[in-house]
Short mmCIF file of C-alpha atoms in Angstrom, two decimals:
data_model
loop_
_atom_site.label_atom_id
_atom_site.label_comp_id
_atom_site.label_asym_id
_atom_site.label_seq_id
_atom_site.Cartn_x
_atom_site.Cartn_y
_atom_site.Cartn_z
CA UNK A 23 -10.47 97.03 84.95
CA UNK A 24 -10.08 96.34 88.69
CA UNK A 25 -6.29 95.86 88.51
CA UNK A 26 -4.94 98.64 86.37
CA UNK A 27 -1.46 97.11 86.31
CA UNK A 28 -2.79 94.28 84.14
CA UNK A 29 -4.08 96.50 81.32
CA UNK A 30 -2.63 95.38 77.99
CA UNK A 31 -2.57 96.62 74.41
CA UNK A 32 -5.25 94.02 73.67
CA UNK A 33 -7.48 95.49 76.39
CA UNK A 34 -7.07 98.97 74.92
CA UNK A 35 -7.77 97.65 71.42
CA UNK A 36 -11.04 96.08 72.58
CA UNK A 37 -12.13 99.21 74.42
CA UNK A 38 -11.27 101.51 71.49
CA UNK A 39 -12.57 99.08 68.82
CA UNK A 40 -9.20 99.27 67.04
CA UNK A 41 -6.53 96.75 66.11
CA UNK A 42 -3.66 96.03 68.54
CA UNK A 43 -1.30 97.22 65.81
CA UNK A 44 -2.97 100.66 65.72
CA UNK A 45 -2.82 100.90 69.51
CA UNK A 46 0.87 100.03 69.39
CA UNK A 47 1.58 102.74 66.81
CA UNK A 48 -0.11 105.34 69.00
CA UNK A 49 1.60 104.30 72.24
CA UNK A 50 5.05 104.25 70.65
CA UNK A 51 4.56 107.57 68.88
CA UNK A 52 4.90 106.14 65.38
CA UNK A 53 3.22 107.64 62.31
CA UNK A 54 0.02 106.23 60.81
CA UNK A 55 -3.02 106.81 63.03
CA UNK A 56 -5.10 109.95 62.58
CA UNK A 57 -4.80 112.78 65.12
CA UNK A 58 -8.25 112.14 66.57
CA UNK A 59 -7.52 108.40 66.89
CA UNK A 60 -4.22 109.14 68.61
CA UNK A 61 -5.91 111.53 71.06
CA UNK A 62 -8.68 109.05 71.83
CA UNK A 63 -6.28 106.15 72.46
CA UNK A 64 -3.94 108.19 74.66
CA UNK A 65 -6.90 109.43 76.70
CA UNK A 66 -8.23 105.92 77.13
CA UNK A 67 -4.79 104.63 78.10
CA UNK A 68 -4.46 107.30 80.79
CA UNK A 69 -7.98 106.62 82.04
CA UNK A 70 -7.33 102.86 82.30
CA UNK A 71 -3.92 103.30 83.89
CA UNK A 72 -2.04 101.57 81.10
CA UNK A 73 1.67 101.16 81.77
CA UNK A 74 3.94 100.33 78.86
CA UNK A 75 6.20 97.42 79.80
CA UNK A 76 9.95 97.38 79.26
CA UNK A 77 9.79 95.21 76.15
CA UNK A 78 7.28 97.51 74.47
CA UNK A 79 9.27 100.59 75.49
CA UNK A 80 12.37 99.17 73.84
CA UNK A 81 10.55 99.30 70.49
CA UNK A 82 11.01 103.06 70.49
CA UNK A 83 14.72 102.44 70.04
CA UNK A 84 14.39 100.32 66.92
CA UNK A 85 13.41 96.97 65.41
CA UNK A 86 12.73 93.84 67.44
CA UNK A 87 14.69 91.00 65.80
CA UNK A 88 13.48 87.44 66.13
CA UNK A 89 15.75 84.62 64.95
CA UNK A 90 14.69 81.22 63.59
CA UNK A 91 16.91 78.15 63.20
CA UNK A 92 15.43 75.56 60.81
CA UNK A 93 16.68 73.42 57.89
CA UNK A 94 17.34 74.76 54.40
CA UNK A 95 14.31 74.35 52.14
CA UNK A 96 15.94 72.01 49.68
CA UNK A 97 14.93 68.57 48.43
CA UNK A 98 12.60 66.63 50.70
CA UNK A 99 13.07 69.12 53.54
CA UNK A 100 10.41 71.17 51.77
CA UNK A 101 7.78 68.50 52.38
CA UNK A 102 7.57 69.22 56.12
CA UNK A 103 9.71 72.23 57.02
CA UNK A 104 8.45 74.63 54.33
CA UNK A 105 5.05 74.96 56.07
CA UNK A 106 6.81 75.67 59.41
CA UNK A 107 8.81 78.45 57.76
CA UNK A 108 5.61 79.71 56.10
CA UNK A 109 3.79 79.88 59.44
CA UNK A 110 6.60 81.87 61.07
CA UNK A 111 6.88 84.27 58.14
CA UNK A 112 3.12 84.78 57.96
CA UNK A 113 2.95 85.72 61.64
CA UNK A 114 5.81 88.18 61.24
CA UNK A 115 4.15 89.75 58.20
CA UNK A 116 0.79 90.12 59.93
CA UNK A 117 2.48 91.85 62.87
CA UNK A 118 4.73 94.09 60.80
CA UNK A 119 3.35 97.19 62.55
CA UNK A 120 5.21 96.08 65.67
CA UNK A 121 8.56 96.64 63.92
CA UNK A 122 9.43 92.94 63.90
CA UNK A 123 12.27 91.58 61.82
CA UNK A 124 12.95 87.90 61.12
CA UNK A 125 16.57 86.73 61.03
CA UNK A 126 16.72 83.32 59.32
CA UNK A 127 19.51 80.91 60.18
CA UNK A 128 19.29 77.84 57.96
CA UNK A 129 21.50 74.78 57.75
CA UNK A 130 22.12 71.88 55.39
CA UNK A 131 20.56 68.76 56.90
CA UNK A 132 23.25 66.51 55.38
CA UNK A 133 23.33 63.29 57.37
CA UNK A 134 20.88 64.50 60.02
CA UNK A 135 18.07 67.00 60.46
CA UNK A 136 19.36 67.98 63.92
CA UNK A 137 20.35 71.61 64.53
CA UNK A 138 24.18 71.85 64.39
CA UNK A 139 26.33 73.87 66.79
CA UNK A 140 27.79 75.95 63.93
CA UNK A 141 24.35 77.41 63.12
CA UNK A 142 23.70 78.26 66.76
CA UNK A 143 27.04 80.07 66.89
CA UNK A 144 26.03 81.96 63.74
CA UNK A 145 22.90 83.17 65.53
CA UNK A 146 24.96 84.14 68.58
CA UNK A 147 27.25 86.28 66.40
CA UNK A 148 24.36 88.12 64.76
CA UNK A 149 23.04 91.48 65.89
CA UNK A 150 21.22 91.22 69.20
CA UNK A 151 18.16 89.00 69.02
CA UNK A 152 15.13 89.55 71.21
CA UNK A 153 14.13 85.88 70.90
CA UNK A 154 14.79 82.66 69.02
CA UNK A 155 12.66 79.91 67.43
CA UNK A 156 14.56 76.62 67.12
CA UNK A 157 13.72 73.17 65.76
CA UNK A 158 13.51 70.90 68.81
CA UNK A 159 15.80 68.28 67.28
CA UNK A 160 19.22 69.57 68.39
CA UNK A 161 22.73 68.07 68.33
CA UNK A 162 24.32 67.69 71.81
CA UNK A 163 27.03 70.27 71.06
CA UNK A 164 24.38 72.73 69.87
CA UNK A 165 22.42 72.29 73.11
CA UNK A 166 25.38 73.60 75.08
CA UNK A 167 25.63 76.60 72.74
CA UNK A 168 21.91 77.35 73.16
CA UNK A 169 22.34 77.62 76.93
CA UNK A 170 24.33 80.77 76.20
CA UNK A 171 21.12 82.42 75.02
CA UNK A 172 19.54 81.57 78.37
CA UNK A 173 22.47 83.19 80.16
CA UNK A 174 21.86 86.32 78.08
CA UNK A 175 18.13 86.12 78.96
CA UNK A 176 17.16 85.62 75.32
CA UNK A 177 13.94 83.56 75.25
CA UNK A 178 13.84 80.38 73.15
CA UNK A 179 10.76 78.66 71.74
CA UNK A 180 11.15 75.13 70.38
CA UNK A 181 9.04 73.88 67.48
CA UNK A 182 8.07 70.32 66.41
CA UNK A 183 9.94 68.55 69.27
CA UNK A 184 10.60 69.28 72.92
CA UNK A 185 13.96 69.12 74.63
CA UNK A 186 14.54 69.85 78.28
CA UNK A 187 17.65 71.41 79.75
CA UNK A 188 18.28 74.25 77.30
CA UNK A 189 16.15 76.85 79.08
CA UNK A 190 13.36 77.11 76.54
CA UNK A 191 10.28 79.09 77.61
CA UNK A 192 7.85 77.14 75.41
CA UNK A 193 7.56 74.23 73.00
CA UNK A 194 5.01 74.06 70.19
CA UNK A 195 4.48 70.57 68.79
CA UNK A 196 2.03 67.93 67.63
CA UNK A 197 0.78 65.29 70.07
CA UNK A 198 3.38 62.89 68.70
CA UNK A 199 2.92 60.09 71.23
CA UNK A 200 -0.86 60.13 70.81
CA UNK A 201 -0.43 60.21 67.02
CA UNK A 202 1.60 57.02 67.32
CA UNK A 203 -1.21 55.42 69.29
CA UNK A 204 -3.70 56.49 66.61
CA UNK A 205 -1.46 54.84 64.01
CA UNK A 206 -1.54 51.64 66.03
CA UNK A 207 -5.32 51.70 66.45
CA UNK A 208 -6.01 52.29 62.75
CA UNK A 209 -3.57 49.60 61.61
CA UNK A 210 -4.99 47.00 64.01
CA UNK A 211 -8.50 47.76 62.77
CA UNK A 212 -7.44 47.59 59.11
CA UNK A 213 -5.58 44.31 59.63
CA UNK A 214 -7.71 42.26 62.03
CA UNK A 215 -5.79 39.06 61.32
CA UNK A 216 -2.71 38.81 63.48
CA UNK A 217 0.34 40.00 61.58
CA UNK A 218 3.38 42.25 61.85
CA UNK A 219 3.54 46.01 61.27
CA UNK A 220 6.27 47.72 59.26
CA UNK A 221 7.12 51.27 60.37
CA UNK A 222 9.38 53.89 58.77
CA UNK A 223 10.69 55.31 62.04
CA UNK A 224 12.95 58.20 60.94
CA UNK A 225 16.06 59.20 62.86
CA UNK A 226 16.71 57.58 66.23
CA UNK A 227 17.71 60.95 67.72
CA UNK A 228 14.59 62.90 66.71
CA UNK A 229 12.27 63.33 69.74
CA UNK A 230 9.10 63.65 67.63
CA UNK A 231 9.83 60.43 65.75
CA UNK A 232 10.78 58.58 68.94
CA UNK A 233 7.53 59.63 70.62
CA UNK A 234 5.41 58.54 67.65
CA UNK A 235 7.05 55.10 67.46
CA UNK A 236 6.76 54.66 71.22
CA UNK A 237 3.05 55.45 71.00
CA UNK A 238 2.60 52.96 68.16
CA UNK A 239 4.42 50.17 70.00
CA UNK A 240 2.59 50.85 73.27
CA UNK A 241 -0.81 50.65 71.61
CA UNK A 242 0.04 47.43 69.76
CA UNK A 243 1.46 45.84 72.91
CA UNK A 244 -1.62 46.80 74.93
CA UNK A 245 -4.17 45.56 72.38
CA UNK A 246 -2.46 42.74 70.43
CA UNK A 247 0.79 41.80 72.12
CA UNK A 248 1.48 38.99 69.65
CA UNK A 249 2.27 41.37 66.80
CA UNK A 250 5.79 42.38 65.83
CA UNK A 251 6.67 45.95 64.86
CA UNK A 252 9.51 46.13 62.33
CA UNK A 253 11.17 49.55 62.71
CA UNK A 254 13.28 50.97 59.90
CA UNK A 255 15.48 53.89 60.96
CA UNK A 256 17.18 56.17 58.43
CA UNK A 257 19.06 59.44 58.11
CA UNK A 258 18.77 62.30 55.64
CA UNK A 259 21.53 61.65 53.11
CA UNK A 260 20.92 60.24 49.65
CA UNK A 261 22.79 57.10 50.73
CA UNK A 262 20.41 56.66 53.67
CA UNK A 263 17.43 57.19 51.43
CA UNK A 264 18.59 54.46 49.07
CA UNK A 265 19.19 52.18 52.06
CA UNK A 266 15.62 52.78 53.25
CA UNK A 267 14.29 52.04 49.78
CA UNK A 268 16.11 48.67 49.70
CA UNK A 269 15.04 47.79 53.24
CA UNK A 270 11.38 48.52 52.47
CA UNK A 271 11.41 46.35 49.35
CA UNK A 272 13.13 43.51 51.22
CA UNK A 273 10.69 43.60 54.12
CA UNK A 274 7.61 43.81 51.92
CA UNK A 275 8.72 40.92 49.69
CA UNK A 276 10.44 38.69 52.24
CA UNK A 277 8.12 39.04 55.24
CA UNK A 278 4.67 37.72 54.29
CA UNK A 279 3.62 38.20 57.92
CA UNK A 280 3.45 41.98 57.45
CA UNK A 281 -0.22 42.97 57.75
CA UNK A 282 0.13 46.77 57.70
CA UNK A 283 2.68 49.56 57.37
CA UNK A 284 3.15 53.24 58.14
CA UNK A 285 5.61 56.12 58.25
CA UNK A 286 6.04 58.76 60.94
CA UNK A 287 7.93 61.13 58.60
CA UNK A 288 7.25 62.83 55.27
CA UNK A 289 10.46 61.49 53.74
CA UNK A 290 9.64 57.93 54.79
CA UNK A 291 6.13 58.29 53.36
CA UNK A 292 7.51 59.02 49.88
CA UNK A 293 9.67 55.91 49.96
CA UNK A 294 6.97 53.72 51.50
CA UNK A 295 4.46 54.62 48.79
CA UNK A 296 7.06 53.90 46.11
CA UNK A 297 7.97 50.54 47.66
CA UNK A 298 4.31 49.49 47.92
CA UNK A 299 3.72 50.32 44.26
CA UNK A 300 6.91 48.63 43.05
CA UNK A 301 6.13 45.47 45.04
CA UNK A 302 2.54 45.28 43.75
CA UNK A 303 1.12 45.69 47.26
CA UNK A 304 -0.36 49.16 46.81
CA UNK A 305 -4.02 49.03 47.83
CA UNK A 306 -3.63 45.46 49.07
CA UNK A 307 -1.73 46.18 52.28
CA UNK A 308 -3.07 48.73 54.80
CA UNK A 309 -0.72 51.71 54.79
CA UNK A 310 -0.68 55.14 56.47
CA UNK A 311 1.50 58.07 55.43
CA UNK A 312 2.61 61.09 57.39
CA UNK A 313 2.13 64.79 56.59
CA UNK A 314 0.39 66.71 53.83
CA UNK A 315 2.03 67.48 50.49
CA UNK A 316 1.10 66.80 46.84
CA UNK A 317 2.82 63.40 46.52
CA UNK A 318 1.19 62.09 49.69
CA UNK A 319 -2.21 63.41 48.70
CA UNK A 320 -1.89 61.62 45.36
CA UNK A 321 -0.89 58.38 47.12
CA UNK A 322 -4.03 58.68 49.24
CA UNK A 323 -6.15 59.42 46.18
CA UNK A 324 -4.82 56.31 44.38
CA UNK A 325 -5.41 54.10 47.40
CA UNK A 326 -1.73 53.39 48.08
CA UNK A 327 -2.36 54.96 51.49
CA UNK A 328 -5.62 54.54 53.36
CA UNK A 329 -4.95 57.54 55.62
CA UNK A 330 -2.53 60.41 56.22
CA UNK A 331 -1.54 61.79 59.61
CA UNK A 332 -1.58 65.60 59.37
CA UNK A 333 0.50 67.39 62.06
CA UNK A 334 -0.22 70.91 60.77
CA UNK A 335 3.38 72.22 60.63
CA UNK A 336 2.18 75.62 59.36
CA UNK A 337 0.21 76.11 62.58
CA UNK A 338 3.23 74.96 64.59
CA UNK A 339 5.35 77.70 63.00
CA UNK A 340 2.67 80.36 63.50
CA UNK A 341 2.10 79.48 67.15
CA UNK A 342 5.83 79.32 67.88
CA UNK A 343 6.17 82.90 66.62
CA UNK A 344 3.07 83.93 68.55
CA UNK A 345 4.33 82.49 71.84
CA UNK A 346 7.66 84.26 71.44
CA UNK A 347 5.85 87.51 70.56
CA UNK A 348 3.66 87.22 73.67
CA UNK A 349 6.68 86.66 75.87
CA UNK A 350 8.64 89.61 74.43
CA UNK A 351 5.73 92.06 74.53
CA UNK A 352 3.70 90.85 77.51
CA UNK A 353 6.05 88.63 79.54
CA UNK A 354 3.80 85.57 79.31
CA UNK A 355 3.96 82.28 77.42
CA UNK A 356 2.61 78.75 77.80
CA UNK A 357 5.10 76.03 78.66
CA UNK A 358 3.84 73.55 76.03
CA UNK A 359 1.40 74.16 73.18
CA UNK A 360 0.02 71.10 71.40
CA UNK A 361 -1.20 71.67 67.86
CA UNK A 362 -4.28 69.69 66.95
CA UNK A 363 -3.53 67.00 64.38
CA UNK A 364 -5.95 65.25 62.06
CA UNK A 365 -6.41 61.96 60.22
CA UNK A 366 -7.08 62.49 56.52
CA UNK A 367 -9.24 60.01 54.56
CA UNK A 368 -9.86 59.68 50.83
CA UNK A 369 -13.29 61.19 51.33
CA UNK A 370 -11.85 64.27 53.05
CA UNK A 371 -9.22 65.08 50.39
CA UNK A 372 -11.21 68.11 49.10
CA UNK A 373 -10.89 69.69 52.56
CA UNK A 374 -7.10 69.69 52.32
CA UNK A 375 -6.23 70.30 48.67
CA UNK A 376 -6.01 74.07 49.16
CA UNK A 377 -3.47 73.58 51.97
CA UNK A 378 -0.97 72.05 49.52
CA UNK A 379 -1.25 74.97 47.09
CA UNK A 380 1.86 77.08 47.51
CA UNK A 381 2.75 75.33 50.78
CA UNK A 382 6.15 74.29 49.42
CA UNK A 383 6.97 77.51 47.69
CA UNK A 384 7.40 79.86 50.65
#
């Protein structure tokens, strides 16, 4: 190493042919490694000029607590947010040797999926947190509360949606705008005759949904400006769900100009599939669902949907935890991390069936 100040635990692990977790146990004086392993690692660290940073040194004083603010896993929230929770928990479990502890702050989505101020205040009142993972869809009052974490120099990583002005160090999300453009391209190809597109657009305040719909509309305008995009917005209450169900049936039966339809949310996908089947248009009208869960996979298998847009929420959760970990232990993090998304076809269902097994039970 030419610059000894840049030596990291990962560098030592590679040189010693050991895991970073084992290196960490040795450097922090914790039990586990054999005496000869401990002696070898300490000698190598001295030789390479390793200097333990402040964050790593603090581990000697106890557990590093990481907080996460995401919706309760109840009802349809499980369709999309359960995999995010699973990704975060899996990362924490795999790095248990680093004395990490996950503090979970959940909230009832009620009328909206947005993070409420009360839950942020709950996190503020908890024992000191070394970092925080937060859903990027945040109520205005909660945004002001989150700035308090910045003042206390507590790093924040957003997941699923980005939001400027709260002092986050990183955002992990799907390429939502590009996904919307992909939706537009597929629907125009599946419905070559000029006609309107019906879109389940989710909440108006959700950045991820807004970006997807904007991408869809931009692509349609650029490639077939004569088409209309009907956008159906909806909240998260049972009343809103019933309203969406009625609106979908009305549009599908009363607008013969509709040539294709899609949803940018998991919840909307469930209702869209149901409306297509109840109206007798399943398999007759090009339709694309969003996200991967058993009901959606079955709709694709039956031909109600021709494709699914998979945003890989599990990977979003994992990478959000990883970015926060890197910042706490090494002082580095990327500003934005885009998770690769995929289009699922009927023929590729076998590649994804295992991903739905247990995905909603974490």
